[in-house]
Coordinates of C-alpha atoms and ligand atoms in Angstrom, one line a residue:
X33 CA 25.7 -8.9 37.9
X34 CA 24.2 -7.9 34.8
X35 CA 21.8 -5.0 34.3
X36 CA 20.2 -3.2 31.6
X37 CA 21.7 0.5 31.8
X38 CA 21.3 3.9 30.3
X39 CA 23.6 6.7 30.5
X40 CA 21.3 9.3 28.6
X41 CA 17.9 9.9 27.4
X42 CA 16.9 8.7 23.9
X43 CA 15.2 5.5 22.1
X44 CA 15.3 1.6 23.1
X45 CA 19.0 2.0 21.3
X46 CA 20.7 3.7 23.9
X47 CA 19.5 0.3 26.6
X48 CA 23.0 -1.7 27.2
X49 CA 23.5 -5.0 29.0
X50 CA 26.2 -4.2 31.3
X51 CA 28.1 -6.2 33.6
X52 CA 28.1 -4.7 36.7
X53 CA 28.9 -4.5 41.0
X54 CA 26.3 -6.5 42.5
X55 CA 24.7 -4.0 45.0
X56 CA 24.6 -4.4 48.5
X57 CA 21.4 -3.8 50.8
X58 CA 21.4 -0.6 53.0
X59 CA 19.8 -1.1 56.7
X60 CA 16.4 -0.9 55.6
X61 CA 17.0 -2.3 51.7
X62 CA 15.9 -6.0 50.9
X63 CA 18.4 -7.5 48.3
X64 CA 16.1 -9.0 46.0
X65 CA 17.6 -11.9 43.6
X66 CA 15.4 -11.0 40.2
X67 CA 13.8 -13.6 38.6
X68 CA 10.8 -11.7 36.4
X69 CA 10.0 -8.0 35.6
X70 CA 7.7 -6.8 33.1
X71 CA 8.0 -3.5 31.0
X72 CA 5.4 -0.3 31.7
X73 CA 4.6 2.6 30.1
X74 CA 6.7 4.1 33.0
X75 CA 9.9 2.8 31.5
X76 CA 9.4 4.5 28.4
X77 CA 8.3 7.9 29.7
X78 CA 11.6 7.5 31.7
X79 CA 13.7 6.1 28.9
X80 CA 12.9 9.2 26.7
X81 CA 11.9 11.8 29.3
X82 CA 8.7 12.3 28.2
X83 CA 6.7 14.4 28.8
X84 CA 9.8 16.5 29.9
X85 CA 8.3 16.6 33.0
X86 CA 9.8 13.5 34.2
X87 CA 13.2 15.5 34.2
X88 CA 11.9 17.6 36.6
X89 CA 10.2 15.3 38.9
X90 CA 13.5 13.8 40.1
X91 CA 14.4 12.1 36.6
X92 CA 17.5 13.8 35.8
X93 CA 17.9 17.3 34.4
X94 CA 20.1 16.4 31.9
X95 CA 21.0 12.7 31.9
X96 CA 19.1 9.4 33.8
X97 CA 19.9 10.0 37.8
X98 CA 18.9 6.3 38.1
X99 CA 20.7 4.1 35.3
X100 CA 18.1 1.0 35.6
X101 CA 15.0 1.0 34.7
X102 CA 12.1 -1.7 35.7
X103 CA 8.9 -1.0 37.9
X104 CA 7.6 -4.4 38.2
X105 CA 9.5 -7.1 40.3
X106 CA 9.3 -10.6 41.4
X107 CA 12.2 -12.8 43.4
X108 CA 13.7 -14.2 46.0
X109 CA 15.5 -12.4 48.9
X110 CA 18.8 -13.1 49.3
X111 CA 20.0 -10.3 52.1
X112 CA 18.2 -8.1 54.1
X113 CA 19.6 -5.1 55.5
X114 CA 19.7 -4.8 59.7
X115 CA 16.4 -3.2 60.5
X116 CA 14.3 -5.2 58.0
X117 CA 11.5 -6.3 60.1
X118 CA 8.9 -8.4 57.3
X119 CA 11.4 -10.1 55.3
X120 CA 14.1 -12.5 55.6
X121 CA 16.1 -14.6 53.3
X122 CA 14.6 -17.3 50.5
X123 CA 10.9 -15.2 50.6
X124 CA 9.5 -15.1 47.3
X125 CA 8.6 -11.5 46.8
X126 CA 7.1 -9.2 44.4
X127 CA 6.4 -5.8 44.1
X128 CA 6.5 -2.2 42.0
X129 CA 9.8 -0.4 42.2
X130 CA 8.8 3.2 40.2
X131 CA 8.4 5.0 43.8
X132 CA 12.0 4.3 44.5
X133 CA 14.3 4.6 41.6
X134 CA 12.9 1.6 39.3
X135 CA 16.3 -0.6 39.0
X136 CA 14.3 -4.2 38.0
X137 CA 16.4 -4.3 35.1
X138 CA 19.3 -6.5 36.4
X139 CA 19.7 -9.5 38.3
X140 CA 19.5 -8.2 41.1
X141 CA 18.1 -5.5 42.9
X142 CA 18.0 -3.4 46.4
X143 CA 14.7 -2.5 47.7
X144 CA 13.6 -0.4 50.5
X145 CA 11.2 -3.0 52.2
X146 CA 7.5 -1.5 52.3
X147 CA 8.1 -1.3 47.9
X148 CA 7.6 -5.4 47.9
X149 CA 4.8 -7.8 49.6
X150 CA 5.0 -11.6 49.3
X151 CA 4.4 -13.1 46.3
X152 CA 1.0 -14.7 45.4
X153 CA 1.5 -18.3 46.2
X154 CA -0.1 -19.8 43.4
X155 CA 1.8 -17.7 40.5
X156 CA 4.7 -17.9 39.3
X157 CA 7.5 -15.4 39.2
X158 CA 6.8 -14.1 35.6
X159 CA 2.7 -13.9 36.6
X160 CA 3.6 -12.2 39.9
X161 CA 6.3 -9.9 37.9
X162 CA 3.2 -8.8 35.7
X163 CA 0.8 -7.3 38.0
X164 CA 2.2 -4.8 40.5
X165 CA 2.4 -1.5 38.6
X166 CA -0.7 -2.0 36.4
X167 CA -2.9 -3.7 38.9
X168 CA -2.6 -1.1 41.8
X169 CA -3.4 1.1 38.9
X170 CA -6.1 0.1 38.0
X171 CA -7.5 -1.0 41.7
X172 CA -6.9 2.5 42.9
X173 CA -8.7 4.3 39.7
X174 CA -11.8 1.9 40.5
X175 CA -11.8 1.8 44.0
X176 CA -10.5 5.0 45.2
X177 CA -11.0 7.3 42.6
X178 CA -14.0 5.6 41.2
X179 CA -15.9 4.5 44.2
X180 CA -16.9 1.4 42.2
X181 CA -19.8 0.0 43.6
X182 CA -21.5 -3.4 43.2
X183 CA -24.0 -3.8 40.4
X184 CA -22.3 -0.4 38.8
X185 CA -21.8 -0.3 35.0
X186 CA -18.8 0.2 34.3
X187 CA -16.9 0.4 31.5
X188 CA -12.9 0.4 31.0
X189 CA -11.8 1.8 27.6
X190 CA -8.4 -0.1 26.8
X191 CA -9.7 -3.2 28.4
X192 CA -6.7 -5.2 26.2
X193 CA -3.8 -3.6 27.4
X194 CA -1.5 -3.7 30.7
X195 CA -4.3 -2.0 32.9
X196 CA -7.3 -2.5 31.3
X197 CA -6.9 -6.7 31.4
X198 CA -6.6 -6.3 35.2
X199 CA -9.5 -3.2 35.5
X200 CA -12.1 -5.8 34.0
X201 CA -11.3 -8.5 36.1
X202 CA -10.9 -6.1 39.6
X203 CA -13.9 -4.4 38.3
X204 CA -15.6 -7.8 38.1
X205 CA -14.2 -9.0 41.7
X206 CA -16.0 -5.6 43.3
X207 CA -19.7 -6.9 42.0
X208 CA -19.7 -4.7 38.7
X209 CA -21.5 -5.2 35.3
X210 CA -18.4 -4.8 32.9
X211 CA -18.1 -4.0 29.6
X212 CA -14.9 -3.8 28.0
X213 CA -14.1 -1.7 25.1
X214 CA -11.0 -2.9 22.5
X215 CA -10.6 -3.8 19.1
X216 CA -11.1 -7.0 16.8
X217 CA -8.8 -9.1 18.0
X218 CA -8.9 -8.8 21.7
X219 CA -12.6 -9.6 21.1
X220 CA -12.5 -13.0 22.6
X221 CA -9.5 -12.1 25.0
X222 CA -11.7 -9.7 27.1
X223 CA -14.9 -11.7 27.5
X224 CA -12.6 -14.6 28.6
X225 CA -11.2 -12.0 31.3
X226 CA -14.9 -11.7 32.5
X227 CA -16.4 -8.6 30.5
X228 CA -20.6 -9.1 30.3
X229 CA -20.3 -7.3 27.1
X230 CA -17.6 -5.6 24.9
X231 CA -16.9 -2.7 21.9
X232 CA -15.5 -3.1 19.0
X233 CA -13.6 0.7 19.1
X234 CA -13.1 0.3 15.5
X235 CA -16.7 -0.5 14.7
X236 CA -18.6 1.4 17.2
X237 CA -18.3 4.9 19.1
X238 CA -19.2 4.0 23.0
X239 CA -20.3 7.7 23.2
X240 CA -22.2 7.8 20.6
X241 CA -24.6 4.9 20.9
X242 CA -27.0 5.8 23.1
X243 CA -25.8 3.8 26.4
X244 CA -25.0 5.4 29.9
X245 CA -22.4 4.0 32.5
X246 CA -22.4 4.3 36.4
X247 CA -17.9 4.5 36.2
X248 CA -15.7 4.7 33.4
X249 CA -12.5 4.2 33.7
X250 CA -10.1 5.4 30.3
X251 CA -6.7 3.0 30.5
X252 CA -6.2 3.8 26.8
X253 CA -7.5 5.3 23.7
X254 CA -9.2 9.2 23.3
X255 CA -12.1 10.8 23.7
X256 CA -12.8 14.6 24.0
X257 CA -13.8 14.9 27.7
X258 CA -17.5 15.7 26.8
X259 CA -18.0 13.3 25.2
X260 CA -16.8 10.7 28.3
X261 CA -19.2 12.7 30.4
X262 CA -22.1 12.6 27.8
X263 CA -21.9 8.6 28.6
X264 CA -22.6 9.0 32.2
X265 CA -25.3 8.5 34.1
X266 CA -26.1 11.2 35.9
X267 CA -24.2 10.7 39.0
X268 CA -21.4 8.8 37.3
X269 CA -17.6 9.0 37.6
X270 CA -15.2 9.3 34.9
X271 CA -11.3 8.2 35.4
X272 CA -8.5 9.0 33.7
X273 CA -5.5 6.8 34.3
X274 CA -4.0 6.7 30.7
X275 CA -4.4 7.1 27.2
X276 CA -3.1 9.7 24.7
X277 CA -1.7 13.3 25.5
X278 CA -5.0 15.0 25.0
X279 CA -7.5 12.8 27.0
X280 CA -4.9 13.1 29.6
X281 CA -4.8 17.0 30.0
X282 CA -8.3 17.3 29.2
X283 CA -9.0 15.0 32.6
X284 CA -6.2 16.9 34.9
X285 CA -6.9 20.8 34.0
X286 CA -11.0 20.5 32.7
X287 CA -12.0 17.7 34.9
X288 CA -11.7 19.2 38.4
X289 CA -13.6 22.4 37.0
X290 CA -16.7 19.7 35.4
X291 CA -16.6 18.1 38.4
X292 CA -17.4 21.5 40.3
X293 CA -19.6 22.7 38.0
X294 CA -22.1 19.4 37.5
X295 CA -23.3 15.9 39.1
X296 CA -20.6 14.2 37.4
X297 CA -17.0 13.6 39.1
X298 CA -14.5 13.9 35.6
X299 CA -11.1 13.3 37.4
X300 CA -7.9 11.4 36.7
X301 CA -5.3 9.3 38.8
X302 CA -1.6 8.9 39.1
X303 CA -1.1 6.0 41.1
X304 CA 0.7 5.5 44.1
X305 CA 2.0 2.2 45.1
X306 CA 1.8 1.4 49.2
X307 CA 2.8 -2.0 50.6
X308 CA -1.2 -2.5 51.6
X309 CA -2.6 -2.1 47.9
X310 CA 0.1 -4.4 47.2
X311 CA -1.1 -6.7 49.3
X312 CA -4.9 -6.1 48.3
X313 CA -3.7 -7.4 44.6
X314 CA -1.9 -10.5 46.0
X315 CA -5.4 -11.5 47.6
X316 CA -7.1 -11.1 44.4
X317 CA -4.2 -13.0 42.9
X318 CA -4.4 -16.2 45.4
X319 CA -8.0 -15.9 45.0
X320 CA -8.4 -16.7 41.8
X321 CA -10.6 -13.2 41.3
X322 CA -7.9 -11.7 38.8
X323 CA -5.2 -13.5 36.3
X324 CA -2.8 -12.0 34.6
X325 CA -2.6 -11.8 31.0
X326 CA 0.8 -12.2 29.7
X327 CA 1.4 -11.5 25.9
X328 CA 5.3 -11.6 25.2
X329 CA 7.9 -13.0 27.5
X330 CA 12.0 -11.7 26.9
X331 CA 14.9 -12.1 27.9
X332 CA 16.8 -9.8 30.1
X333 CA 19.1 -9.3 27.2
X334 CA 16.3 -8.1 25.1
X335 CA 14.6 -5.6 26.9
X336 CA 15.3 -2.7 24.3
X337 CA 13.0 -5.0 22.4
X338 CA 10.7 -5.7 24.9
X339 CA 10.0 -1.6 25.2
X340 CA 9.9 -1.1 21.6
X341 CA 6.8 -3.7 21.3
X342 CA 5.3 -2.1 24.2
X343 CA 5.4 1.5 22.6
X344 CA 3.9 0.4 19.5
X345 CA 0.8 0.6 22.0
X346 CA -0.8 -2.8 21.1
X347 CA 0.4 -5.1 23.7
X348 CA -2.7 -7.9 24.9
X349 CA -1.7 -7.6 28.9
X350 CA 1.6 -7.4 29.9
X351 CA 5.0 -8.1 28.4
X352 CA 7.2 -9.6 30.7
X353 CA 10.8 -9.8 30.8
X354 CA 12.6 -13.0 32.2
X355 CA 15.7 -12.8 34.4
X356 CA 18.2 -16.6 33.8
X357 CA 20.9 -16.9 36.5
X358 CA 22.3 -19.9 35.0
X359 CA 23.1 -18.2 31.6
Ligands
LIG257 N1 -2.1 7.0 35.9 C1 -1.1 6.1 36.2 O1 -0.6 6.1 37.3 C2 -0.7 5.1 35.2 C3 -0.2 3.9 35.5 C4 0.1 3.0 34.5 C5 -0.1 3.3 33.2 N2 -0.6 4.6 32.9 C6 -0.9 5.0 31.5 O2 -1.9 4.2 31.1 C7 -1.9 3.9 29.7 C8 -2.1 2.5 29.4 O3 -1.2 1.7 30.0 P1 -1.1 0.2 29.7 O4 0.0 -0.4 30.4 O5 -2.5 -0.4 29.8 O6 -0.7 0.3 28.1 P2 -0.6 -0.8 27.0 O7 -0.6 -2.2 27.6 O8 0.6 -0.4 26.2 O9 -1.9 -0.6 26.2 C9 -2.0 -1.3 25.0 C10 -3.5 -1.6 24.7 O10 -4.2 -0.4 24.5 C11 -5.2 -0.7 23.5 N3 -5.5 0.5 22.7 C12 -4.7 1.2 21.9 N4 -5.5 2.2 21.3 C13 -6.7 2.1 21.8 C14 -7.9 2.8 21.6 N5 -8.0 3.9 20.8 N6 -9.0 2.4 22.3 C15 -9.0 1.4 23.1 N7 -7.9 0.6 23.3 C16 -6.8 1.0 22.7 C17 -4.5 -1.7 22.6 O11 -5.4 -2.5 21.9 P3 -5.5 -2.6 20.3 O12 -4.2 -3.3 19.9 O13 -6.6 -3.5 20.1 O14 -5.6 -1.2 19.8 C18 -3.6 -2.5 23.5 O15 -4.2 -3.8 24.0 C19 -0.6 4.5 29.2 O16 -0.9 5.8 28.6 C20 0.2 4.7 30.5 O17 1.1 5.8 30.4 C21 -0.9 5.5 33.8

């Protein structure tokens, strides 16, 4: 088969297309036949090892432990191993691989079962390939974290990128007054997503003008911490699932303390993708609640390009990568 494989840590260069053994499915391993992926932060941070962190958390000391990367996955089993129970042959599938080695990269791919739910009947692979990673994301920082509650206001800063486009619409499916903050261009992108109003970041400071939200959820961008918790109402939540270095170690080692300390909860989330959440997003998929926004589409060939746009931080959605057997 061919895979997308890296032997050390470094840039988009050091991605190869590589031909290699296709693997085989242990006892409780689904054999997935890849048809879409899309790219994540995740990739990069593995890619490069940062922070350095990720070579301690069962990355690789010195070099990659796990050679192919890709979260996000959407196909068809081929083989299942013997004590797959929920699964058998020619299901369409998707699911978010990061929890168990990554490996989406390649045509195809061995799964331990409960990393995969099937896929949302009315998308196709490339949609369904989109959503895992930065849905369950952005459902568990609302949700869980957040306690979003109908009629809340809530705002998601980032609301153009991978997370943010599906935290407005979940956001919107749970009975909440969203407004969306992003720049210029992804004006018109993120009120068609559902937001009841938006901010233009590069026109206005949202905690500076005056307003107060019941959640806010920060996908991208910074803010000192303060400042997030100056735009609260008084019982409001702030979470941190992304953005730059700063906003997230303000959230992880000042948070907790605010949150002792005050009426406001200041936290941050590192999601964990289970089978059920999985499932929860394939509801809101078939539902029509929540649609995927898909920016760029490659090739499997061209993934090293696929990560570069992605770091460049401006994506609109998700950038997805397409997997051709026929080529
Ligand atoms: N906690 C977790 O478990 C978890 C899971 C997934 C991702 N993450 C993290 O979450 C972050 C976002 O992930 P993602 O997939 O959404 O990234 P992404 O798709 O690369 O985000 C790109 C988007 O961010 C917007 N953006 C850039 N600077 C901004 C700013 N200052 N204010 C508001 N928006 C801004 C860009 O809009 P413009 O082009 O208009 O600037 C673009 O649409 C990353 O830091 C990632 O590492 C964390």
């Amino acid at each position: 088969m061919k895979a997308i494989v890296y032997e050390r840590y470094g840039s988009p260069d050091v991605l190869q297309l590589r031909g290699m053994e296709k693997p085989v499915p242990k006892d409780d391993e689904v054999l997935v036949k890849v048809h879409a992926s899309s790219v994540n932060a995740a990739d990069w941070h593995m890619l490069r090892a940062k922070p350095f962190l990720v070579r301690l958390m069962g990355g690789g000391l010195l070099k990659p432990k796990n050679k192919i990367l890709g979260a996000d996955v959407a196909g068809r089993v081929e083989a299942v191993g013997r004590n797959v129970k929920q699964f058998q042959p020619g299901d369409e599938i998707f699911g978010d691989l990061a929890g168990c080695g990554f490996g989406a990269f390649a045509e195809y791919a061995c799964v331990p079962e409960n990393a995969l739910a099937l896929k949302p009947a009315n998308m196709s692979f490339e949609e369904a390939a989109a959503a895992p990673l930065a849905a369950v994301t952005a459902l568990q920082g609302l949700r869980d974290k957040g306690q979003i509650q109908p009629r809340q206001k809530v705002l998601i800063n980032g609301a153009s990128g991978g997370v943010g486009t599906f935290a407005v619409q979940i956001a919107k499916s749970f009975g909440a007054e969203v407004t969306g903050v992003c720049s210029t261009r992804n004006l018109d992108m993120v009120r068609s997503i559902g937001a009841d109003q938006v901010i233009d970041y590069t026109q206005e400071d949202f905690t500076k003008n005056g307003l107060r939200y019941d959640l806010i959820l920060a996908a991208n961008g910074y803010h000192w911490i303060l400042d997030y918790k100056h735009a609260l109402n008084p019982k409001g939540t702030y979470v941190m699932t992304g953005g730059s270095m700063g906003q997230m170690y303000q959230a992880m080692l000042l948070g907790p303390w605010m949150s002792m300390t005050g009426s406001k909860k200041m936290g941050s989330l590192i999601a964990k993708s289970n089978q059920k959440d999985l499932v929860f997003v394939k509801e809101l998929l078939e539902s029509g609640k929540v649609k995927p926004v898909i920016d760029r589409r490659y090739p499997l060939s061209q993934v090293a390009d696929a990560v570069r746009y992605l770091e460049e931080g401006h994506a609109r959605g998700k950038v997805v990568i397409t997997v051709e057997h026929n080529a």
